[in-house]
Every structure is written in structure tokens, then in C-alpha cells.
PDB file of C-alpha atoms in Angstrom:
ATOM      1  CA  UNK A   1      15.999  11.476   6.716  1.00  0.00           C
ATOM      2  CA  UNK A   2      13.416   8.677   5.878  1.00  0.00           C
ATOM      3  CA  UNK A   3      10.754   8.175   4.100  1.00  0.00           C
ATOM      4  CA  UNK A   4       8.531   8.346   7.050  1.00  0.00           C
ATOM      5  CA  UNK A   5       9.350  12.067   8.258  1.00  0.00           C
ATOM      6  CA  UNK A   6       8.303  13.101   4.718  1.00  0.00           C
ATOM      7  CA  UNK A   7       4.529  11.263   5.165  1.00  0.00           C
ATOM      8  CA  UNK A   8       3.127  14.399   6.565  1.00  0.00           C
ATOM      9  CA  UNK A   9       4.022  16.893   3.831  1.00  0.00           C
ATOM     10  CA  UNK A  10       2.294  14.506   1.243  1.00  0.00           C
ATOM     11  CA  UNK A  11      -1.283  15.901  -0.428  1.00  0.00           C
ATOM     12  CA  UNK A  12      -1.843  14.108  -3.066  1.00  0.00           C
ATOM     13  CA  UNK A  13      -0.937  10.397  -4.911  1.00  0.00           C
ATOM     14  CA  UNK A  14      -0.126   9.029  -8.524  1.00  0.00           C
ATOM     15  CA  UNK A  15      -0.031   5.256  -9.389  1.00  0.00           C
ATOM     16  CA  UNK A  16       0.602   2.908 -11.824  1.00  0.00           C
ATOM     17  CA  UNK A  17      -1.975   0.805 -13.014  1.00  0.00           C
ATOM     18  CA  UNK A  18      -0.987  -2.946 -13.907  1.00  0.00           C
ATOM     19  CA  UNK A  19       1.089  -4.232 -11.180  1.00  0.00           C
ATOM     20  CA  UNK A  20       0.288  -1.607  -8.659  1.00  0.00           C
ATOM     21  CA  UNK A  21      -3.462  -1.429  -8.812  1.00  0.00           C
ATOM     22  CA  UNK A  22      -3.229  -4.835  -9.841  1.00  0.00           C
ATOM     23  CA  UNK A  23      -0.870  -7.894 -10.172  1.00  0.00           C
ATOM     24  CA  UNK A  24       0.453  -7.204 -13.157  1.00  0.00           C
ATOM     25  CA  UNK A  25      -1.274 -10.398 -14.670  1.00  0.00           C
ATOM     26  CA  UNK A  26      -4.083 -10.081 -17.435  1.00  0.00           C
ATOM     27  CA  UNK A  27      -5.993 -13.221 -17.908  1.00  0.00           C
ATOM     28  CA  UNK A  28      -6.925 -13.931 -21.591  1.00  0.00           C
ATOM     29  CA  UNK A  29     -11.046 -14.645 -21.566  1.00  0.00           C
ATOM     30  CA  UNK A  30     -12.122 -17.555 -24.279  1.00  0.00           C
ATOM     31  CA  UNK A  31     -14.045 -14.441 -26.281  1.00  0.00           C
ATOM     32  CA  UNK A  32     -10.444 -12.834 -26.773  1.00  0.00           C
ATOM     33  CA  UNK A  33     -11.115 -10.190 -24.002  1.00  0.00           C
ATOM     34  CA  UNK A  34      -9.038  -9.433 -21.208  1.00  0.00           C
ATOM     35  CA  UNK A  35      -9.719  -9.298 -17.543  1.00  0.00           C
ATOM     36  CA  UNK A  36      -7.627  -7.303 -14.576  1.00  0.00           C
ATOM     37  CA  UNK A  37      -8.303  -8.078 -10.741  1.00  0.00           C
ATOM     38  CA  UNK A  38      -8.530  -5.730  -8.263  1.00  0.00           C
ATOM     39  CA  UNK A  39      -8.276  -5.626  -4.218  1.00  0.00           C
ATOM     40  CA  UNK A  40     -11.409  -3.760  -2.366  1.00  0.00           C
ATOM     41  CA  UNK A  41      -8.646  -2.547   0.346  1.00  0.00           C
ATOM     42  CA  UNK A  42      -6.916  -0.630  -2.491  1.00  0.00           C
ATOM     43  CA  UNK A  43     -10.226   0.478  -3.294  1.00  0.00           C
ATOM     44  CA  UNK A  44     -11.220   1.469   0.398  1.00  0.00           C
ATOM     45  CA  UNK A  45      -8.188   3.727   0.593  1.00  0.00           C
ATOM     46  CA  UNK A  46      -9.012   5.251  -2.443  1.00  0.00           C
ATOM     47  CA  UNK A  47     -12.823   5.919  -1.521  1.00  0.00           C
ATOM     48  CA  UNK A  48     -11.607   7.466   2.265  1.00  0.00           C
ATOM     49  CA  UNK A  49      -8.273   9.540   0.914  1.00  0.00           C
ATOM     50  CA  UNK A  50     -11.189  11.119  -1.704  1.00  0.00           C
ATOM     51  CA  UNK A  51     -13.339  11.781   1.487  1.00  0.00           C
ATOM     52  CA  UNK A  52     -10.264  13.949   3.088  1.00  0.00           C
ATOM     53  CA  UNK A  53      -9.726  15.163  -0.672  1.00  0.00           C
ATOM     54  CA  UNK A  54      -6.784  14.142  -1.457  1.00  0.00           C
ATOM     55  CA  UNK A  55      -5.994  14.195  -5.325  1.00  0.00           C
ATOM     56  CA  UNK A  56      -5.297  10.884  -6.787  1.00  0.00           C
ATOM     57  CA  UNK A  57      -4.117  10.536 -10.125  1.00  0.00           C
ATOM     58  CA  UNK A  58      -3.735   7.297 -12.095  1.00  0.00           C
ATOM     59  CA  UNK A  59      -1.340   7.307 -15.164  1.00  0.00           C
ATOM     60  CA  UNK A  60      -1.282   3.796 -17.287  1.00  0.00           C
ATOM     61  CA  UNK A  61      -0.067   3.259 -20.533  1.00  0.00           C
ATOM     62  CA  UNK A  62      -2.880   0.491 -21.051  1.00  0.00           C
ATOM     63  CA  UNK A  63      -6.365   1.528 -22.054  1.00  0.00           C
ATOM     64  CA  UNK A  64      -8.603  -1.086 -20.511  1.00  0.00           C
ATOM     65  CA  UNK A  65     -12.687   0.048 -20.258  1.00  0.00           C
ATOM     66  CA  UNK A  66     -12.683  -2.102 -17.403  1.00  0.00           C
ATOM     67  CA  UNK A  67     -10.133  -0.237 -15.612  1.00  0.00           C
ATOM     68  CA  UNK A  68     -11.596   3.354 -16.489  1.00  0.00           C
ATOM     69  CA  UNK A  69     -15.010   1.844 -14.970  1.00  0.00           C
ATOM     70  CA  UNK A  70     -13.283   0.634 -11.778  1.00  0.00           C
ATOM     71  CA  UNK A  71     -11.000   3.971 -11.583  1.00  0.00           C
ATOM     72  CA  UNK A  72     -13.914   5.920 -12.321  1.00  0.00           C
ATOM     73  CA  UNK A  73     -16.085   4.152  -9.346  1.00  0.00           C
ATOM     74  CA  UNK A  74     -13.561   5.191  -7.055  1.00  0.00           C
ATOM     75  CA  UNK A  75     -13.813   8.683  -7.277  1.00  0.00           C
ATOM     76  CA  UNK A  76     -10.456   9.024  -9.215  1.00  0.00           C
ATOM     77  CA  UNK A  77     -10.890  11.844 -12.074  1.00  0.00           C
ATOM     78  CA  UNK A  78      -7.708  12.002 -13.064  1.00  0.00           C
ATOM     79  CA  UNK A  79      -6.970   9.115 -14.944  1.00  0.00           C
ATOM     80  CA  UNK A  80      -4.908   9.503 -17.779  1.00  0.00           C
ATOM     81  CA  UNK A  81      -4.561   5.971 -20.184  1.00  0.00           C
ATOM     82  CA  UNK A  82      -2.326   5.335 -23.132  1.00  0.00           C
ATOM     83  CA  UNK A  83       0.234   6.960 -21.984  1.00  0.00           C
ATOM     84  CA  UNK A  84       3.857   6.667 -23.324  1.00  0.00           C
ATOM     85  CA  UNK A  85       5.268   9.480 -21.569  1.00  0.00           C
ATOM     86  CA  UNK A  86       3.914   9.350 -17.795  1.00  0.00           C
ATOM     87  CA  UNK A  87       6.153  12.572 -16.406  1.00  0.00           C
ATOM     88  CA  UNK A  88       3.791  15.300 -19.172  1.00  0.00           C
ATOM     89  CA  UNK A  89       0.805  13.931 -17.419  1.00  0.00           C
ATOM     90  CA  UNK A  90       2.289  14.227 -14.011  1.00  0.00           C
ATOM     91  CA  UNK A  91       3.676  17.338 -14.562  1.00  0.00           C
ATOM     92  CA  UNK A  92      -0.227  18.836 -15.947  1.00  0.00           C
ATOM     93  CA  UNK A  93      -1.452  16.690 -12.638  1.00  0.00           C
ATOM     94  CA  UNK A  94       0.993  18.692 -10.406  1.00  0.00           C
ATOM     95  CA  UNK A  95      -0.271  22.101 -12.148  1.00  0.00           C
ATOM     96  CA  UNK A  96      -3.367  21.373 -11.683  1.00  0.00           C
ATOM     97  CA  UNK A  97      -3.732  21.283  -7.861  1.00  0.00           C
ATOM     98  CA  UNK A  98      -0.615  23.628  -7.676  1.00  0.00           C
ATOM     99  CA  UNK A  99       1.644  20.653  -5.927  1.00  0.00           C
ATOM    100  CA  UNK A 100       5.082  20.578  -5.599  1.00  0.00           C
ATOM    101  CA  UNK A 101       7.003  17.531  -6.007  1.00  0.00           C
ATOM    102  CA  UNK A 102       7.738  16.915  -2.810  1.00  0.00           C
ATOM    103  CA  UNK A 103       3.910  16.661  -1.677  1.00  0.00           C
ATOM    104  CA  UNK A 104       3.260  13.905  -4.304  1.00  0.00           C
ATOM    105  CA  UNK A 105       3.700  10.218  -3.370  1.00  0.00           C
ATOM    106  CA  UNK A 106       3.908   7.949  -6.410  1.00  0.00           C
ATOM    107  CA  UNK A 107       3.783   4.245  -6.937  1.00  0.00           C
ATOM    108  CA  UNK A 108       4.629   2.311  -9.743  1.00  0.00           C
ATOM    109  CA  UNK A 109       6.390  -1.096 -10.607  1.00  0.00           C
ATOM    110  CA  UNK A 110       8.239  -0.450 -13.995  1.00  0.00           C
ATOM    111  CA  UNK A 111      10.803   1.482 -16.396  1.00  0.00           C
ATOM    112  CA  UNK A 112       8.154   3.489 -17.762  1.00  0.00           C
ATOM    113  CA  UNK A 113       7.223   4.897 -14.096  1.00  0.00           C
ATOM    114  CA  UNK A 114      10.839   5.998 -13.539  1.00  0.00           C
ATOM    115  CA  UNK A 115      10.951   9.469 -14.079  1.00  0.00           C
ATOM    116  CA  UNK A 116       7.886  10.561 -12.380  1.00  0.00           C
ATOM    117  CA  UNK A 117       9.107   8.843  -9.578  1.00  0.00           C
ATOM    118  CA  UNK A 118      12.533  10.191  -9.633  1.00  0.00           C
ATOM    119  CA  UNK A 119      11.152  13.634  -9.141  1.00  0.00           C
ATOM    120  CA  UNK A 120       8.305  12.714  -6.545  1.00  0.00           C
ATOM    121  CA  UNK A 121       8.534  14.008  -2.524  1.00  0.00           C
ATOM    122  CA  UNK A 122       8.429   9.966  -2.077  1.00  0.00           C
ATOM    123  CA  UNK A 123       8.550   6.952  -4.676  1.00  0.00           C
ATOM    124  CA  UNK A 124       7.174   3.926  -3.786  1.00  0.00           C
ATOM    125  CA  UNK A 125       6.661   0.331  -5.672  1.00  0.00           C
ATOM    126  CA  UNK A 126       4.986  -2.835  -4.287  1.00  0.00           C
ATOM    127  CA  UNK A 127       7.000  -5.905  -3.528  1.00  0.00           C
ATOM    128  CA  UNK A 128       7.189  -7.376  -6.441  1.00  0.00           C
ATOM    129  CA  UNK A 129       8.104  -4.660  -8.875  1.00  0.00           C
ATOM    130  CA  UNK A 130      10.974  -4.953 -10.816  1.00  0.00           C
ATOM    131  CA  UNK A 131      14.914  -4.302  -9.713  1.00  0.00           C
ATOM    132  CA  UNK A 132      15.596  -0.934 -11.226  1.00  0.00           C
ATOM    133  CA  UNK A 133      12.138   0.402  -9.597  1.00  0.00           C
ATOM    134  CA  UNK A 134      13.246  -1.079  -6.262  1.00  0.00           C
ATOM    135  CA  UNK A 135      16.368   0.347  -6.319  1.00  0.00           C
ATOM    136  CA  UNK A 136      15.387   4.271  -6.741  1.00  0.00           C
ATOM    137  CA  UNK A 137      12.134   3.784  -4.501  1.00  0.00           C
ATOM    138  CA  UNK A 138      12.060   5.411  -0.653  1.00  0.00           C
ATOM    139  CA  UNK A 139       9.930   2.497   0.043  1.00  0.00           C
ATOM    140  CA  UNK A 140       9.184  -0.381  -1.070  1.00  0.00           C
ATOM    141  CA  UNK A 141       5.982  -2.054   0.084  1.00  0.00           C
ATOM    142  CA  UNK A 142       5.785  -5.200   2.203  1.00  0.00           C
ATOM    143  CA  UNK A 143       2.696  -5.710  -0.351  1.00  0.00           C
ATOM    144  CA  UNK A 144       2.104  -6.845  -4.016  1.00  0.00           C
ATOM    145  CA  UNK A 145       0.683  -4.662  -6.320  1.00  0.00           C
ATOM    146  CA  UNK A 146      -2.902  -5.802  -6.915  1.00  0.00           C
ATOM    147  CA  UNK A 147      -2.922  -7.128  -3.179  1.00  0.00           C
ATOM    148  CA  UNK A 148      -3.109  -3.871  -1.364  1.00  0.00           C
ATOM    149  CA  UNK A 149      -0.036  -2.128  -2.197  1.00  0.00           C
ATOM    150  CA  UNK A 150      -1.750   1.440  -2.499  1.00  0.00           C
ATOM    151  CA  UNK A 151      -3.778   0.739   0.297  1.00  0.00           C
ATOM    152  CA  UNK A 152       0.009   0.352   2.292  1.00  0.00           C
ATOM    153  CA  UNK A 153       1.030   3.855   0.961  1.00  0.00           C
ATOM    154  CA  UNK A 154      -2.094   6.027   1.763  1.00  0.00           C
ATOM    155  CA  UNK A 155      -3.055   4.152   5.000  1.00  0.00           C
ATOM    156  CA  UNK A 156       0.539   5.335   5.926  1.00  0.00           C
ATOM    157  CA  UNK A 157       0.159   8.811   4.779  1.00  0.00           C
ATOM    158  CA  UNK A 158      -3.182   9.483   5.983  1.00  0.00           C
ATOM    159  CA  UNK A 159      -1.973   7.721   9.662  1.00  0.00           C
ATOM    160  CA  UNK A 160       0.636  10.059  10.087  1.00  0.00           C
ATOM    161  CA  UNK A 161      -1.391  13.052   9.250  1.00  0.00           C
ATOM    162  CA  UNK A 162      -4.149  11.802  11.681  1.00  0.00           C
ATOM    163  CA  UNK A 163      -6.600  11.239   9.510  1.00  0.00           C
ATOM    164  CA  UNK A 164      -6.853   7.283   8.582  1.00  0.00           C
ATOM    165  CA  UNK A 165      -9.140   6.814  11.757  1.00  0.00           C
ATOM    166  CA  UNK A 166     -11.065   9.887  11.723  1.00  0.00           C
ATOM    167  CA  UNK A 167     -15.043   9.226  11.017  1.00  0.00           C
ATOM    168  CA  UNK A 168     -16.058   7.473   8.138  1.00  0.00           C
ATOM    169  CA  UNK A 169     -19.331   9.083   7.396  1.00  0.00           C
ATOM    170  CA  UNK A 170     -17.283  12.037   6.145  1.00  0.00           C
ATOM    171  CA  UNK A 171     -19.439  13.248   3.026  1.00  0.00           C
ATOM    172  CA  UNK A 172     -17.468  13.537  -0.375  1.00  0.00           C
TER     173      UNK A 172
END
């Protein structure tokens, strides 16, 4: 069976941060900061799967204010940073909402994504994540991560459930 007859049982997300919400590169700012970019169409997904609530979770093992400000503008409240071990937030994620695996989509791009996405309903990665990542994935976006990546995976979700071009002016 692939990936795509198990769209319609998904409810809810978890992704990666650095190299799925973004490109994986962190520019190094003259006052010793550190900057991120991220793509609005990520962000638009984000915004209209909130609108058909859809829990999204983000699990990163970085801890950038930057990040919480931009995953907090979205609408995302479960974001979890400085995480070593990604599957104990997952799991309290999954208890939350009372999921089961298989209604979880995840995205990520590295080793330290792995096991949540071994035990997810469907594991994705952007383009360029790396080899081990690509090879366990269902699918593996035609999309970088930080270029619209988790845009890819919830427009796809929310298509096949009928909702992706449903009004806009849905209220949150």
C-alpha cells in the first residue's frame, strides 16, 4: 500500500526543526548571534491545518528564541526544544490528543528524528535530508526543508481529506 492511501487517516503532524522548517543552515551574525530562515508557504500550511485543527507538534533539539517566536506565531503550542530524546516528547504529544501512531505524519531530516519516525502512520523528510532518513521515509519530498517541505506534506494530507481548498476565512 502507499503512502498516499494512508493520507486520509492522518490528524495530526510532528516536524523537525533545522532542515525541515528550515535549510538546515544557521548564518553566524557579526554580534555572535545566529539567524534561521524560514518559508511563508511552510508557514501558510501551518496557519490553515490550525484553522481545520489539526495538532502540530514541533520537536528540535536546538533552543533558538527566534524559532519559539516564529513557532509560536504560527499557532503551534506544542513545541518542545532541547530535546535529546525526540520519541518521550512524541509519545506525551500522542497522549495528549489520544493519537495513534498511525494518524501522525512526521518529518524530519536526521539520526536524531529516527525513531519517532519509525513508529509514525507515515515518515516523511525533505529532499535533502540525509541517507539513513531517506531510506526509512514513505516519502520523501520533491522539496528542501526550509523551502516548503512541510507545506508538501500537509497540502497533501489536507487535499486528500478535502479540506486544502475549503474557505479560508475559517475562524481559529
Amino acid at each position: 500500500m502507499s503512502y498516499k492511501s494512508n493520507l486520509k487517516n492522518i490528524k495530526a503532524f510532528v516536524f523537525d526543526v533545522d532542515g525541515v522548517f528550515t535549510d538546515g543552515s544557521v548564518y553566524l551574525m557579526p554580534d555572535g548571534s545566529m539567524c534561521r530562515v524560514m518559508n511563508v508557504l511552510d508557514g501558510y500550511a501551518v496557519v490553515k491545518a490550525r484553522k481545520y485543527n489539526y495538532p502540530i507538534c514541533v520537536i528540535t533539539g536546538g533552543d533558538d528564541p527566534m524559532v519559539r517566536n516564529r513557532i509560536n506565531y504560527l499557532g503551534i503550542t506544542d513545541y518542545y526544544a532541547k530535546i535529546g530524546d525526540k520519541l518521550e516528547k512524541f509519545e506525551e504529544f500522542k497522549k495528549k490528543y489520544n493519537l495513534q501512531n498511525h494518524e501522525i505524519l512526521t518529518m524530519g531530516d536526521d539520526l536524531p528524528d529516527l525513531e519517532m519516525m519509525k513508529i509514525s502512520g507515515i515518515s516523511a523528510c525533505p529532499e535533502n535530508s540525509v541517507a539513513e532518513i531517506k531510506l526509512m521515509s514513505h516519502y520523501i519530498s520533491p522539496v528542501q526543508g526550509g523551502k516548503g517541505a512541510v507545506r508538501d506534506v500537509i497540502e497533501q494530507v489536507m487535499k486528500v481529506q478535502g479540506k486544502w481548498l475549503e474557505d479560508d476565512t475559517r475562524s481559529t
